[in-house]
Amino acid sequence: MVAQWMQAAAWLADDPVSRVRLGQTPNTVIHRDGKAQLRYFAPTQATLPPVFCVMPLINTWTVFDLLPGRSVVETLVKAGAPVYILDWGRAGPEDRHTPLAHYVDRVIGRCLSRACRHASLPALPVLGYCVGGTFLAVHLARSERRQASRACFLATPVDFYASGRLSTWARAETFPLDALVDNLGNFPREMMLDSFRWLRPTGLASKYKALVDRGGDPGFRDLWAALEAWNNDGVDFPGEAYREYVRRCYFDNALVRGGWVMDGRPVDLGCATIPALALAASDDHIVPPAAAFALAGAWGGPVATDTVKGGHVGVCASPRLPARLLEWLGS
């Protein structure tokens, strides 16, 4: 065991996290909207429908393209599915007053329209991950343009009161939302990272224990470094968008209970009628299956539910996820 610890320490001393390269699958930026970019990943031969993906605003898109051989995008493209990914870019101080409706209505809408035109199709299958899925669901329920043929929501919170420890922390009576946004502007990525770490206090120790136990496997070391690099590369949440998101989703649980009016128009997931798949990660401590599967009671169209083994982030590095997505695309 001492030798394993020494091996892990020597490897970490070489700073592999700073040298890892994420997002290696070739892609082309086909549209820009402010800081947002629409990335297109082309297969050698298209044999499956294209898919439009919305990532979380607070993370980089590369969690879907961690490493060659550990990439959702790479697997989909090799199987013949053209992939479009909405890359939100990085919020700065100038974005603190940008409302949530800008991201939900304008950016998603314009990028989805561009993807449809590029694919020469009136509508595409769409996929949202985590909060990106929440934004996508709200967009689909509010949009008058029917540009999505079906939807998959991966680890997407819908019933925020079922979100475990996060729902306990983010309550109006205990979480100083207005004071934070008024004084900080954008909600800092460092604070979000610390919050997620405290959701599972033993996670840090478990992470390094896994490195010691499996550090002799170069493939495991590479994936460990890639996940660490992605996890530490968060994005600030634009302040006013964060205020509305927390108030309506965590405080009010409005996707389930109703009463949310955004930019003068109601948010009602019941207005979305396309078929949907709520896909949960089995060991997700950020969006437990109950939080994700609540889509079935709120969505206006037919909803199927399923689980993929893994945690909230780890599921994106598992071959089980792209296999399930390919099954969905091909159905």
Coordinates of C-alpha atoms in Angstrom, one line a residue:
M1 CA 0.0 0.0 0.0
V2 CA 2.9 2.4 0.8
A3 CA 4.3 1.8 -2.7
Q4 CA 0.9 2.6 -4.2
W5 CA 0.7 5.8 -2.3
M6 CA 4.2 6.8 -3.4
Q7 CA 3.4 5.9 -7.0
A8 CA 0.2 8.1 -6.9
A9 CA 2.1 11.0 -5.3
A10 CA 4.9 10.8 -7.9
W11 CA 2.3 10.9 -10.7
L12 CA 0.4 13.9 -9.2
A13 CA 3.7 15.7 -8.7
D14 CA 4.1 15.7 -12.4
D15 CA 0.9 17.8 -12.6
P16 CA -1.0 15.6 -15.2
V17 CA -4.2 17.5 -14.7
S18 CA -2.8 20.7 -16.3
R19 CA -1.5 18.8 -19.3
V20 CA -4.6 16.7 -20.2
R21 CA -6.4 17.7 -23.5
L22 CA -10.2 17.6 -23.4
G23 CA -12.4 18.0 -26.4
Q24 CA -10.3 16.3 -29.0
T25 CA -13.0 15.1 -31.4
P26 CA -12.9 17.2 -34.6
N27 CA -15.7 19.8 -34.8
T28 CA -16.6 23.0 -36.6
V29 CA -18.2 26.1 -35.2
I30 CA -21.2 26.8 -37.5
H31 CA -22.9 29.5 -35.6
R32 CA -22.2 32.2 -32.9
D33 CA -24.6 34.1 -30.7
G34 CA -22.6 36.4 -28.4
K35 CA -20.3 34.1 -26.4
A36 CA -22.3 31.0 -27.3
Q37 CA -21.1 28.7 -30.2
L38 CA -22.8 25.9 -32.0
R39 CA -20.3 23.1 -32.6
Y40 CA -20.9 20.5 -35.3
F41 CA -19.4 17.0 -35.2
A42 CA -19.6 15.3 -38.5
P43 CA -19.6 11.5 -39.0
T44 CA -17.9 9.9 -41.9
Q45 CA -21.3 8.7 -43.1
A46 CA -24.6 9.7 -41.5
T47 CA -26.6 6.6 -40.7
L48 CA -28.5 7.9 -37.7
P49 CA -30.6 11.1 -37.1
P50 CA -28.7 14.2 -36.0
V51 CA -28.9 15.2 -32.4
F52 CA -28.8 18.7 -30.8
C53 CA -27.3 18.8 -27.3
V54 CA -27.6 21.5 -24.7
M55 CA -25.0 21.4 -21.9
P56 CA -25.2 23.1 -18.5
L57 CA -24.5 26.9 -18.5
I58 CA -22.2 26.4 -15.6
N59 CA -19.9 23.8 -17.2
T60 CA -17.9 23.4 -20.3
W61 CA -19.2 21.1 -23.1
T62 CA -16.1 18.9 -22.9
V63 CA -17.7 16.5 -20.3
F64 CA -19.2 14.9 -23.4
D65 CA -15.8 14.7 -25.0
L66 CA -13.3 13.9 -22.3
L67 CA -10.8 11.7 -24.0
P68 CA -10.5 9.5 -27.1
G69 CA -12.3 6.3 -26.1
R70 CA -14.1 8.0 -23.3
S71 CA -16.2 10.4 -25.2
V72 CA -20.0 10.5 -25.7
V73 CA -19.6 12.6 -28.9
E74 CA -16.9 10.4 -30.4
T75 CA -19.0 7.3 -29.9
L76 CA -22.1 8.8 -31.4
V77 CA -20.2 10.2 -34.4
K78 CA -18.4 6.9 -35.1
A79 CA -21.8 5.2 -35.1
G80 CA -23.1 7.6 -37.7
A81 CA -24.9 10.3 -35.7
P82 CA -24.2 13.9 -36.6
V83 CA -23.9 15.9 -33.3
Y84 CA -24.6 19.6 -32.6
I85 CA -23.5 20.9 -29.2
L86 CA -24.4 24.3 -27.7
D87 CA -21.2 25.6 -26.1
W88 CA -22.3 28.5 -23.9
G89 CA -18.9 30.1 -23.6
R90 CA -17.8 31.8 -20.4
A91 CA -19.8 34.4 -18.6
G92 CA -18.0 37.6 -17.5
P93 CA -19.0 40.6 -15.3
E94 CA -20.7 42.2 -18.3
D95 CA -23.2 39.3 -18.2
R96 CA -24.5 39.8 -14.6
H97 CA -27.7 41.5 -15.7
T98 CA -28.5 39.1 -18.6
P99 CA -32.0 37.5 -17.8
L100 CA -32.6 33.8 -17.8
A101 CA -35.0 34.2 -20.8
H102 CA -32.1 35.3 -23.0
Y103 CA -30.5 31.9 -22.6
V104 CA -33.6 29.8 -22.6
D105 CA -35.5 31.5 -25.3
R106 CA -33.1 33.3 -27.6
V107 CA -29.8 31.4 -27.5
I108 CA -31.3 27.9 -27.5
G109 CA -33.9 28.9 -30.0
R110 CA -31.4 30.4 -32.5
C111 CA -28.9 27.6 -32.1
L112 CA -31.6 24.9 -32.6
S113 CA -32.8 26.8 -35.7
R114 CA -29.3 26.9 -37.1
A115 CA -28.8 23.2 -36.5
C116 CA -32.1 22.4 -38.3
R117 CA -31.1 24.5 -41.3
H118 CA -27.6 22.9 -41.3
A119 CA -29.1 19.4 -41.2
S120 CA -31.8 20.4 -43.8
L121 CA -34.5 19.0 -41.4
P122 CA -37.5 20.8 -39.9
A123 CA -36.9 19.3 -36.5
L124 CA -34.2 17.3 -34.7
P125 CA -34.0 15.0 -31.7
V126 CA -32.7 17.0 -28.8
L127 CA -30.7 16.1 -25.7
G128 CA -30.2 18.2 -22.5
Y129 CA -27.7 17.3 -19.7
C130 CA -28.3 18.5 -16.1
V131 CA -29.3 22.2 -15.9
G132 CA -28.9 22.3 -19.7
G133 CA -31.8 19.8 -19.8
T134 CA -33.8 22.1 -17.5
F135 CA -33.2 25.0 -19.8
L136 CA -34.1 22.9 -22.9
A137 CA -37.3 21.6 -21.3
V138 CA -38.4 25.2 -20.5
H139 CA -37.5 26.3 -24.0
L140 CA -39.5 23.5 -25.7
A141 CA -42.5 24.3 -23.6
R142 CA -42.4 28.0 -24.5
S143 CA -41.3 27.9 -28.1
E144 CA -43.9 28.4 -30.8
R145 CA -41.5 26.8 -33.3
R146 CA -41.7 23.0 -33.3
Q147 CA -38.0 22.3 -34.0
A148 CA -37.6 19.2 -31.8
S149 CA -39.0 15.8 -32.8
R150 CA -38.3 14.1 -29.5
A151 CA -36.3 14.9 -26.4
C152 CA -33.9 13.1 -24.0
F153 CA -33.2 14.7 -20.6
L154 CA -30.1 13.3 -18.9
A155 CA -29.7 13.8 -15.2
T156 CA -32.1 16.8 -15.5
P157 CA -33.7 18.2 -12.4
V158 CA -37.5 18.7 -12.7
D159 CA -38.7 18.2 -9.1
F160 CA -36.2 20.3 -7.3
Y161 CA -37.6 19.4 -3.9
A162 CA -36.4 15.9 -4.6
S163 CA -32.8 16.9 -5.2
G164 CA -31.5 15.6 -1.9
R165 CA -29.2 17.8 0.2
L166 CA -29.2 20.5 -2.5
S167 CA -32.9 21.1 -2.0
T168 CA -32.4 21.3 1.8
W169 CA -29.7 23.9 1.4
A170 CA -31.4 26.0 -1.3
R171 CA -34.5 27.1 0.6
A172 CA -35.7 30.7 0.7
E173 CA -35.5 30.9 4.5
T174 CA -31.8 29.9 4.7
F175 CA -30.2 30.7 1.4
P176 CA -29.3 34.4 1.0
L177 CA -29.9 34.5 -2.7
D178 CA -30.5 38.2 -3.2
A179 CA -27.6 39.2 -1.0
L180 CA -25.3 36.9 -3.0
V181 CA -26.3 38.2 -6.4
D182 CA -26.5 41.9 -5.3
N183 CA -23.0 41.7 -3.9
L184 CA -21.2 39.2 -6.1
G185 CA -22.9 39.8 -9.5
N186 CA -22.3 36.4 -11.2
F187 CA -22.4 33.4 -8.9
P188 CA -18.7 32.3 -8.8
R189 CA -17.7 28.9 -10.1
E190 CA -15.5 28.4 -7.0
M191 CA -18.5 28.6 -4.7
M192 CA -20.5 26.2 -6.9
L193 CA -17.6 23.7 -6.8
D194 CA -17.3 23.9 -3.1
S195 CA -21.1 23.4 -2.7
F196 CA -21.0 20.2 -4.8
R197 CA -18.0 19.0 -2.8
W198 CA -19.9 19.4 0.4
L199 CA -22.8 17.4 -0.9
R200 CA -20.7 14.3 -0.4
P201 CA -18.0 15.2 2.1
T202 CA -16.2 11.9 1.8
G203 CA -15.9 12.3 -2.0
L204 CA -12.5 13.9 -1.9
A205 CA -11.0 11.0 0.1
S206 CA -12.7 8.4 -2.1
K207 CA -11.4 10.1 -5.2
Y208 CA -7.8 9.9 -4.1
K209 CA -8.2 6.4 -2.6
A210 CA -9.4 5.2 -6.1
L211 CA -6.3 6.8 -7.6
V212 CA -4.1 4.9 -5.2
D213 CA -6.0 1.6 -5.7
R214 CA -6.1 1.8 -9.5
G215 CA -3.2 4.1 -10.2
G216 CA -1.2 1.4 -11.9
D217 CA -3.7 1.4 -14.8
P218 CA -2.7 4.2 -17.3
G219 CA -6.2 4.3 -18.7
F220 CA -7.7 5.0 -15.3
R221 CA -5.0 7.7 -14.5
D222 CA -5.8 9.5 -17.8
L223 CA -9.5 9.4 -17.1
W224 CA -8.9 10.6 -13.5
A225 CA -6.9 13.5 -14.8
A226 CA -9.5 14.4 -17.4
L227 CA -12.4 14.4 -15.0
E228 CA -10.4 16.4 -12.5
A229 CA -9.5 19.0 -15.2
W230 CA -13.1 19.3 -16.3
N231 CA -14.5 19.5 -12.8
N232 CA -12.1 22.3 -11.9
D233 CA -12.9 24.3 -15.0
G234 CA -16.4 25.5 -14.1
V235 CA -18.1 28.6 -15.4
D236 CA -19.7 31.5 -13.4
F237 CA -23.5 31.6 -13.4
P238 CA -24.7 35.0 -14.7
G239 CA -26.2 36.8 -11.7
E240 CA -29.7 37.7 -12.7
A241 CA -30.2 34.4 -14.5
Y242 CA -29.0 32.6 -11.4
R243 CA -31.4 34.6 -9.2
E244 CA -34.4 33.6 -11.3
Y245 CA -33.3 30.0 -11.7
V246 CA -32.8 29.4 -7.9
R247 CA -35.9 31.3 -6.9
R248 CA -38.2 29.6 -9.4
C249 CA -36.7 26.1 -9.4
Y250 CA -35.3 25.6 -5.8
F251 CA -37.4 28.0 -3.8
D252 CA -40.8 27.6 -5.6
N253 CA -40.3 24.2 -7.3
A254 CA -42.3 25.8 -10.1
L255 CA -41.7 23.2 -12.8
V256 CA -43.8 20.8 -10.7
R257 CA -46.0 23.3 -8.8
G258 CA -46.5 25.9 -11.5
G259 CA -46.7 29.7 -11.1
W260 CA -43.5 30.6 -13.0
V261 CA -43.8 33.6 -15.3
M262 CA -40.7 34.3 -17.3
D263 CA -40.4 37.5 -19.4
G264 CA -44.1 37.9 -19.3
R265 CA -45.1 34.4 -20.4
P266 CA -45.8 31.4 -18.3
V267 CA -43.5 28.4 -17.9
D268 CA -45.6 25.2 -18.2
L269 CA -43.9 22.0 -19.2
G270 CA -47.4 20.6 -20.0
C271 CA -47.3 22.7 -23.2
A272 CA -44.6 20.4 -24.6
T273 CA -46.1 17.5 -26.4
I274 CA -43.2 15.7 -28.1
P275 CA -42.1 12.2 -26.8
A276 CA -39.5 12.5 -24.0
L277 CA -37.1 10.2 -22.3
A278 CA -36.0 11.0 -18.7
L279 CA -32.7 9.3 -18.2
A280 CA -31.3 9.3 -14.7
A281 CA -27.9 8.2 -13.4
S282 CA -28.3 5.5 -10.8
D283 CA -25.9 6.9 -8.2
D284 CA -26.6 10.6 -8.8
H285 CA -26.3 12.6 -5.6
I286 CA -26.9 15.9 -7.4
V287 CA -30.0 14.9 -9.4
P288 CA -31.4 11.7 -7.9
P289 CA -33.7 9.6 -10.1
A290 CA -36.8 10.9 -8.3
A291 CA -35.9 14.5 -9.3
A292 CA -35.4 13.5 -12.9
F293 CA -38.3 11.2 -13.3
A294 CA -40.7 13.9 -12.1
L295 CA -40.8 14.9 -15.8
A296 CA -43.4 12.2 -16.3
G297 CA -45.9 14.2 -14.2
A298 CA -45.2 17.6 -15.7
W299 CA -44.5 17.0 -19.4
G300 CA -47.4 17.3 -21.9
G301 CA -46.3 14.4 -24.1
P302 CA -45.5 10.7 -23.5
V303 CA -42.5 10.2 -21.1
A304 CA -40.4 7.1 -20.7
T305 CA -38.0 6.7 -17.8
D306 CA -34.7 4.8 -17.5
T307 CA -31.5 4.7 -15.6
V308 CA -27.9 4.4 -16.6
K309 CA -25.4 3.1 -14.0
G310 CA -23.1 5.8 -12.7
G311 CA -22.9 9.1 -10.9
H312 CA -23.9 12.6 -12.1
V313 CA -20.6 13.3 -13.9
G314 CA -19.1 9.8 -14.1
V315 CA -22.0 8.6 -16.2
C316 CA -20.6 10.8 -19.0
A317 CA -17.4 8.8 -19.0
S318 CA -19.1 5.4 -19.1
P319 CA -19.7 3.5 -22.3
R320 CA -23.2 2.7 -21.1
L321 CA -24.4 6.3 -21.7
P322 CA -23.6 6.5 -25.5
A323 CA -24.9 3.0 -25.9
R324 CA -28.2 4.1 -24.4
L325 CA -28.3 7.3 -26.5
L326 CA -27.6 5.3 -29.7
E327 CA -30.5 3.0 -28.8
W328 CA -32.7 6.1 -28.3
L329 CA -31.6 7.7 -31.5
G330 CA -32.2 4.5 -33.5
S331 CA -35.6 3.8 -32.1

